[in-house]
Short mmCIF file of N, CA and C in Angstrom, two decimals:
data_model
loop_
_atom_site.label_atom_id
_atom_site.label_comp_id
_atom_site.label_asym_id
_atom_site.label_seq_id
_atom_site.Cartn_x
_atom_site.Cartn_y
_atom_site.Cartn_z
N UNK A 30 0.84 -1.17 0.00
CA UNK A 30 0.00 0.00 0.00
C UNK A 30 0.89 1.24 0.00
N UNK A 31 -0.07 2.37 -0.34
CA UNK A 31 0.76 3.37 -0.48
C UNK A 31 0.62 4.63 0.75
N UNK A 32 1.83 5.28 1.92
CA UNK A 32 1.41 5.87 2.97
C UNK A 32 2.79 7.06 2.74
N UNK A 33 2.07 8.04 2.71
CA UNK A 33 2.12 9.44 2.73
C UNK A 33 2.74 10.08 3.61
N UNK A 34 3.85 10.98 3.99
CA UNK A 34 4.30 11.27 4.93
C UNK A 34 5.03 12.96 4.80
N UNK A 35 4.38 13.76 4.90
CA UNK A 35 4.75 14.93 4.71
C UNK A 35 5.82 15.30 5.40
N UNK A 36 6.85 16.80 5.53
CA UNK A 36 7.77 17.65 6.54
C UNK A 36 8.30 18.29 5.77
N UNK A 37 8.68 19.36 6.05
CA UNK A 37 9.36 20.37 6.01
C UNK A 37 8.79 21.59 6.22
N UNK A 38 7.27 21.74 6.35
CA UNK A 38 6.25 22.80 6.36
C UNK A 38 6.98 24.19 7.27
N UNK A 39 6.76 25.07 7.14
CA UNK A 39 7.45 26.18 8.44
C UNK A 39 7.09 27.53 8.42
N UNK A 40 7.20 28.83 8.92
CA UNK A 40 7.26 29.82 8.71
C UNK A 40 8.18 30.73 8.55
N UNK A 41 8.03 31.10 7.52
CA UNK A 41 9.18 31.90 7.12
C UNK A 41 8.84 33.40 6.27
N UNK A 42 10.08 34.42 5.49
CA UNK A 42 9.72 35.90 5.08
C UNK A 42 9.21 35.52 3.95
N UNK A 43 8.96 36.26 3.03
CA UNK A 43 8.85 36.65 2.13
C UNK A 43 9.97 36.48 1.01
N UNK A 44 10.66 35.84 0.22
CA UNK A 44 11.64 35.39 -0.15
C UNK A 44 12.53 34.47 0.13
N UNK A 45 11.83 34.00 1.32
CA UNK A 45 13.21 32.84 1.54
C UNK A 45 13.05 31.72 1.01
N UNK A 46 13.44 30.56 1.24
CA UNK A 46 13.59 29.18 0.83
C UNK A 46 12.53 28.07 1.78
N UNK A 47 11.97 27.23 0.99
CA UNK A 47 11.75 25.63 2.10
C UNK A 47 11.79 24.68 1.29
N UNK A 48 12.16 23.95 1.67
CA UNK A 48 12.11 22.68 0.98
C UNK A 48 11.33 21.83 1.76
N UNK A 49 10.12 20.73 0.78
CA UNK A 49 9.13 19.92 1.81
C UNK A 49 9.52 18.89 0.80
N UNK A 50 9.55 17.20 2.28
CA UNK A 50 9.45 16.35 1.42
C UNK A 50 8.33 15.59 1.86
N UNK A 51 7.91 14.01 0.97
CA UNK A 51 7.00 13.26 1.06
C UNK A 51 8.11 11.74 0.91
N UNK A 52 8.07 11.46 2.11
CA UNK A 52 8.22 9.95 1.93
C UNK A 52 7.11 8.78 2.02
N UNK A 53 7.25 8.17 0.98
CA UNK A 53 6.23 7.16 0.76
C UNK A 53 6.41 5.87 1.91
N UNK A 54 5.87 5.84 2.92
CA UNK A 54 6.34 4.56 3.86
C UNK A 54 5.63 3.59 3.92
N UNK A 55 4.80 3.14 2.63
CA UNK A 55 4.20 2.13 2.72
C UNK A 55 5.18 0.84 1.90
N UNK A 56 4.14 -0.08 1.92
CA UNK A 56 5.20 -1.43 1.83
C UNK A 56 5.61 -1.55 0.13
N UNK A 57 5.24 -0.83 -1.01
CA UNK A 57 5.47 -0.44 -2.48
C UNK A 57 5.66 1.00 -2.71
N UNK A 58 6.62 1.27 -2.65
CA UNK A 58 6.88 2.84 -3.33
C UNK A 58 5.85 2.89 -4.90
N UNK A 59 4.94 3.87 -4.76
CA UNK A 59 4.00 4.41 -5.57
C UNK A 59 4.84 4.78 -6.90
N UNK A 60 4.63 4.55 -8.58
CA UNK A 60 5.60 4.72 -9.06
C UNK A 60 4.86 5.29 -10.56
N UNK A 61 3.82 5.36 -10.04
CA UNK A 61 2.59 6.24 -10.57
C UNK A 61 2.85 7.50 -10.64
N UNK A 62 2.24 8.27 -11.47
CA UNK A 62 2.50 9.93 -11.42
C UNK A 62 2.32 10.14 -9.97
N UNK A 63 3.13 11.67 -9.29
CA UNK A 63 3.15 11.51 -8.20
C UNK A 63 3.35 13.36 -8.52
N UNK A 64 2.53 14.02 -7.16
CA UNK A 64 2.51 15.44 -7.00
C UNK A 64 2.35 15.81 -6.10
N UNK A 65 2.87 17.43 -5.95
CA UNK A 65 2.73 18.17 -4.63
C UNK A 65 1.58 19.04 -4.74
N UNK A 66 0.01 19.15 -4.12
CA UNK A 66 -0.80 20.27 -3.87
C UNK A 66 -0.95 20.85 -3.06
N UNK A 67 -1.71 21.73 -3.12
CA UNK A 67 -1.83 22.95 -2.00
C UNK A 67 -3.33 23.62 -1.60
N UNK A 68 -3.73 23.92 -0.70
CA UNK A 68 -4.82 24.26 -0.07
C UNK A 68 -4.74 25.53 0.82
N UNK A 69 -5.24 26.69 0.35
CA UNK A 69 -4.73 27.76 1.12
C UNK A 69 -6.49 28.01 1.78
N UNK A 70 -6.42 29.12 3.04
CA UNK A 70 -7.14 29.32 3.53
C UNK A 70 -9.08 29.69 2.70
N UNK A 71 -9.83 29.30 2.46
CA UNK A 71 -11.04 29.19 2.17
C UNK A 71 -10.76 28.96 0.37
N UNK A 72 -9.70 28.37 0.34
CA UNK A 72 -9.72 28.41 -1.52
C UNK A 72 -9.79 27.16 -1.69
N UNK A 73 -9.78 26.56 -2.96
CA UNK A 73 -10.18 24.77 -3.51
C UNK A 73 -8.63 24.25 -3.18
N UNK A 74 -8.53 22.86 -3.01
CA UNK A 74 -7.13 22.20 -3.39
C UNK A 74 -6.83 22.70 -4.60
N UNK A 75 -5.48 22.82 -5.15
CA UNK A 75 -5.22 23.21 -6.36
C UNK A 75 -3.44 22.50 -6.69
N UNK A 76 -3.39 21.85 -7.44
CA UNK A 76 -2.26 21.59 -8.55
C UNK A 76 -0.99 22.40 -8.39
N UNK A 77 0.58 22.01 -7.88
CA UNK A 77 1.18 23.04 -7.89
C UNK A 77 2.43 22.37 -8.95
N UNK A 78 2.70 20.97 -8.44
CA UNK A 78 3.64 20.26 -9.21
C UNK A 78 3.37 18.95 -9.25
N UNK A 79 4.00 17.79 -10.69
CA UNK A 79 3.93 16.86 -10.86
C UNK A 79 4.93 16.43 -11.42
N UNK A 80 5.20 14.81 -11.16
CA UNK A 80 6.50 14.38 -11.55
C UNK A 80 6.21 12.76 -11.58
N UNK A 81 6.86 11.78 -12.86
CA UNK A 81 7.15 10.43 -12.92
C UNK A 81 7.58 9.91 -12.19
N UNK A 82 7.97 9.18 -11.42
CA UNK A 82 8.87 9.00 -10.56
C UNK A 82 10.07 7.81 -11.44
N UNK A 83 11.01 8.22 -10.95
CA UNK A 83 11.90 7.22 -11.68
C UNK A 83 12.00 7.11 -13.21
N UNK A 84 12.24 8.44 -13.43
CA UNK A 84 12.05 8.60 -15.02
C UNK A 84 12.98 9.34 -15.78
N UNK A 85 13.70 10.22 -14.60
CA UNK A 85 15.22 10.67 -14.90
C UNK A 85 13.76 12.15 -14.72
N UNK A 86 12.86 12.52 -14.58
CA UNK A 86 12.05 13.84 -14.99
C UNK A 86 11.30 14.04 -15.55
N UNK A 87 10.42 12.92 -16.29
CA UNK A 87 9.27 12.90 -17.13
C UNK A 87 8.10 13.42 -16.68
N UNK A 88 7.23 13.83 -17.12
CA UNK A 88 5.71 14.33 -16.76
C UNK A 88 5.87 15.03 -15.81
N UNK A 89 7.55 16.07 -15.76
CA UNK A 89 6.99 17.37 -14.86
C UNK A 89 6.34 18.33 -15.21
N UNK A 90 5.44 18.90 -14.52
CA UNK A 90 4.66 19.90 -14.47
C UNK A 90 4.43 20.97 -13.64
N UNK A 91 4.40 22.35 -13.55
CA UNK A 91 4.35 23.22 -12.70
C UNK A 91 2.84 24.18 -12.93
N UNK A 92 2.44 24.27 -11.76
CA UNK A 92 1.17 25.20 -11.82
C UNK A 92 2.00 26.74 -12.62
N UNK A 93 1.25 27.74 -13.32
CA UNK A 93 2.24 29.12 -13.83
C UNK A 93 2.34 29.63 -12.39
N UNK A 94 1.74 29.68 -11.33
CA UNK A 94 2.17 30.70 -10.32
C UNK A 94 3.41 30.29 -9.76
N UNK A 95 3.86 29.04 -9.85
CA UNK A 95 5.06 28.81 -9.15
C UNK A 95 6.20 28.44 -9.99
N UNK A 96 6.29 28.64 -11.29
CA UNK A 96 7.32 28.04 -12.56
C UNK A 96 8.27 29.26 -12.38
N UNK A 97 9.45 28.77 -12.40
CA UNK A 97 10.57 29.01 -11.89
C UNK A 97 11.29 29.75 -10.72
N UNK A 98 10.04 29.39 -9.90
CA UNK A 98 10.11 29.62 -8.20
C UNK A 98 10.14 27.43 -7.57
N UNK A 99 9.62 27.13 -7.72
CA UNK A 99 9.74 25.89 -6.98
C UNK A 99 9.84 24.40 -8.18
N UNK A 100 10.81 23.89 -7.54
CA UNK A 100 11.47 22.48 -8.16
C UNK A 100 10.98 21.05 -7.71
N UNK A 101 10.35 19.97 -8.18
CA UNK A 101 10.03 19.02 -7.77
C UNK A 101 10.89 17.97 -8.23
N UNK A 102 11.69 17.20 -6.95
CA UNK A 102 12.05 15.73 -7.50
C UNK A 102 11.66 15.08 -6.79
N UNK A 103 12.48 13.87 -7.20
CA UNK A 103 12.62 12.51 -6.27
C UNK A 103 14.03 11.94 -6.06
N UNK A 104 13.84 11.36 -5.11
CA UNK A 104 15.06 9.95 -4.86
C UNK A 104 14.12 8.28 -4.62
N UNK A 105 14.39 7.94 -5.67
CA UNK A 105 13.85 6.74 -5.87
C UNK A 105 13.99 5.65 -4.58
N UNK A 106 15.33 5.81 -4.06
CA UNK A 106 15.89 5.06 -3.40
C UNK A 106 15.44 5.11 -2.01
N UNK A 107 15.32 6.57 -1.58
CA UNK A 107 14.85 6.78 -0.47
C UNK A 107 13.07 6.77 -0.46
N UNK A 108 12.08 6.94 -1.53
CA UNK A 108 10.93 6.93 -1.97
C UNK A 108 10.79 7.81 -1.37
N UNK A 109 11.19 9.16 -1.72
CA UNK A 109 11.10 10.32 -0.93
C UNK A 109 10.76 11.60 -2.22
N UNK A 110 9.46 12.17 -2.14
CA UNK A 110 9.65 13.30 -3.05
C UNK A 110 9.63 14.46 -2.72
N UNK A 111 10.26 15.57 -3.21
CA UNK A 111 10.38 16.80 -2.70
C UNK A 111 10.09 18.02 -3.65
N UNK A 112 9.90 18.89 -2.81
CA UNK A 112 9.44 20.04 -3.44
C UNK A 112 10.38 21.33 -2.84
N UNK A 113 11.28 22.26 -3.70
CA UNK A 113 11.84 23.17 -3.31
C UNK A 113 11.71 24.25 -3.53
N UNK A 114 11.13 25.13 -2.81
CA UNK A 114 10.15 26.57 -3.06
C UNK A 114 10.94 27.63 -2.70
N UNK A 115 11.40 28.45 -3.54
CA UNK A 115 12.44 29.56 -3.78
C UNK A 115 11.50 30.67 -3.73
N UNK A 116 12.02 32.01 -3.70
CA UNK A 116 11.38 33.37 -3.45
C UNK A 116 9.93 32.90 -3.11
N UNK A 117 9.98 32.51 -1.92
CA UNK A 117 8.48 32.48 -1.65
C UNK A 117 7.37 33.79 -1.52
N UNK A 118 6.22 33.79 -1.68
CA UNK A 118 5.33 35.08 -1.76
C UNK A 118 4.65 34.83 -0.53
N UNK A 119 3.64 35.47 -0.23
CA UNK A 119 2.61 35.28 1.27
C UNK A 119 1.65 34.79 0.26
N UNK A 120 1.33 34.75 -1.03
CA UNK A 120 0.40 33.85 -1.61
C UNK A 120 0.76 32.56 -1.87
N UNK A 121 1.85 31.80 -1.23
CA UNK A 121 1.82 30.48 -1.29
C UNK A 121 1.55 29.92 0.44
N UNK A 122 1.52 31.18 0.58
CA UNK A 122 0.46 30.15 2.61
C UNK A 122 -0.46 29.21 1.81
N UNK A 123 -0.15 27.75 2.34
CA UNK A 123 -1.04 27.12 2.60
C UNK A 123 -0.76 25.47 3.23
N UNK A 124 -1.81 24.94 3.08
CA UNK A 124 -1.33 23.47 3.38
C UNK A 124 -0.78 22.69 2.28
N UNK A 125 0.06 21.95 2.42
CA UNK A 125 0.91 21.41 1.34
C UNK A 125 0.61 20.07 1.32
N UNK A 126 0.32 19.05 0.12
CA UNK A 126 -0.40 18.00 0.34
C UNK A 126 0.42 17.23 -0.73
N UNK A 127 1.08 16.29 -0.50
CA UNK A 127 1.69 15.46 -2.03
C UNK A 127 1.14 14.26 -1.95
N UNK A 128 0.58 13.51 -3.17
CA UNK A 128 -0.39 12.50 -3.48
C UNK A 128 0.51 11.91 -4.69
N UNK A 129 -0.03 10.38 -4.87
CA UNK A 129 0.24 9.23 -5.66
C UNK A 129 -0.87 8.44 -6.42
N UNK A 130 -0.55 8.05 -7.26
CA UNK A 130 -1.44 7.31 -7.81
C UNK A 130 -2.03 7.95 -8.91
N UNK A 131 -2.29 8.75 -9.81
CA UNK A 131 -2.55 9.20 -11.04
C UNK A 131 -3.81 8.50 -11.61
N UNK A 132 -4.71 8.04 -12.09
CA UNK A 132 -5.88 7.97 -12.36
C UNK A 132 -5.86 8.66 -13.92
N UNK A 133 -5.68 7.60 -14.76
CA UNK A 133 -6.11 8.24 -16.28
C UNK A 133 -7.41 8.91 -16.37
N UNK A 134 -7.27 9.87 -17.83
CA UNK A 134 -8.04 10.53 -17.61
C UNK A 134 -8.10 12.18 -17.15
N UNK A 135 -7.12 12.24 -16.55
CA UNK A 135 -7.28 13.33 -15.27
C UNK A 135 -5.53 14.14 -15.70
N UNK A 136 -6.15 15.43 -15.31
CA UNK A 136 -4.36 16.08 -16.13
C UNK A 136 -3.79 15.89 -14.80
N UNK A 137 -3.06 16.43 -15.04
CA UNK A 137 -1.58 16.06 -14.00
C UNK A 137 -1.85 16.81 -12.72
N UNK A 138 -2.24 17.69 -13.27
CA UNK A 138 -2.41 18.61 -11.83
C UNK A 138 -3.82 19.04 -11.30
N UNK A 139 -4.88 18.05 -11.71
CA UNK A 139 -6.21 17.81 -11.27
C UNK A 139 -5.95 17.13 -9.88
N UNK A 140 -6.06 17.20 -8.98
CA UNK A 140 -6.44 16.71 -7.34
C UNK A 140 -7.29 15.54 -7.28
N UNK A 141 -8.37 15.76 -8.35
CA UNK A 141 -9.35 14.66 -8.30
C UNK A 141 -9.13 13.09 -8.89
N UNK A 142 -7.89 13.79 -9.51
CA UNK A 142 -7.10 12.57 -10.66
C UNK A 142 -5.77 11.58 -9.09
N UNK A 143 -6.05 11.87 -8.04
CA UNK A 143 -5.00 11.10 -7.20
C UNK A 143 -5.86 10.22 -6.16
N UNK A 144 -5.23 8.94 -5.99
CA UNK A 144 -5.46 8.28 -4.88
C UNK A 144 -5.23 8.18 -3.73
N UNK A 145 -4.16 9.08 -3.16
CA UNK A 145 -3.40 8.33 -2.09
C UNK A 145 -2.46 9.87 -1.86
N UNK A 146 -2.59 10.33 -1.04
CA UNK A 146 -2.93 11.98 0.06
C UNK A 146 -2.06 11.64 1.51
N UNK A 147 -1.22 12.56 1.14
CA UNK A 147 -0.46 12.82 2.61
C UNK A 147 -1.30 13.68 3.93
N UNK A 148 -0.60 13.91 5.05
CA UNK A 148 -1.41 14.21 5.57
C UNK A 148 -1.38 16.33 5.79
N UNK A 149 -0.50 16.33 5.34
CA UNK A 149 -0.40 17.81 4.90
C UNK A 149 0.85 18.71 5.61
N UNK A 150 1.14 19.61 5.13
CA UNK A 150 2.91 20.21 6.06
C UNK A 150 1.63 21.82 5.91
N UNK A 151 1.78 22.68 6.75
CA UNK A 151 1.67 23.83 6.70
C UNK A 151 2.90 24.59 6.50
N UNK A 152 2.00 25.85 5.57
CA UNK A 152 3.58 26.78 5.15
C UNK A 152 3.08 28.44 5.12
N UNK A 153 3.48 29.06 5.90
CA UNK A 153 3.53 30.41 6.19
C UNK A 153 4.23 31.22 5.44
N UNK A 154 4.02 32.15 4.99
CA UNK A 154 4.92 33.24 4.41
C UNK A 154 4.37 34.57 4.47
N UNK A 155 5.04 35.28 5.34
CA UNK A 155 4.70 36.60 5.72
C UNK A 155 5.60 37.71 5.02
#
């Protein structure tokens, strides 16, 4: 099965750095499209990044608000995926959610298109 494990969530300025990862700790690393979303205060889940896993980088994808502010990989080895969010704004407060499992059909950065939901990192930016 596949189990979700968020960290790195924090508060921080207006420009600085975080990096959040998701380790998969269930007993099959998920090897399915795999992404990081986000949920900010009274707004919908929404799509920020997506990535193949184990593909050298295939089927990445970035929401436009965050393309060439935040980087998504993996380490296969560790079944660990990460997300690295550069010049952060106070419009990326929110809860940070990375999911597995991809569901044809569904674009990459549809929410409704995943199975399998971490339990969320909060992220501040003032």
């Amino acid at each position: 099965h596949v189990q979700l494990v968020e960290s790195g969530g924090g508060s921080v300025q207006a420009g600085e750095s975080l990096r959040l990862s998701c380790e998969d700790s269930g007993s099959k690393y998920n090897r399915n499209c795999v992404g990081w979303f986000r949920q900010g205060p009274g707004k919908e889940r929404e799509g920020v990044a997506s990535i193949y896993p184990g593909t050298g980088g295939a089927g990445v994808y970035y929401a436009e608000s965050v393309k060439g502010r935040f980087t998504i990989s993996e380490d296969a080895a560790k079944r660990t995926l990460y997300l690295q969010m550069d010049s952060l704004k106070p419009e990326d407060t929110a809860t940070y959610y990375c999911a597995a499992g991809r569901k044809n059909g569904f674009a990459y950065l549809d929410a409704r298109g995943y199975r399998y939901w971490g339990q969320g990192t909060q992220v501040t930016v003032s």
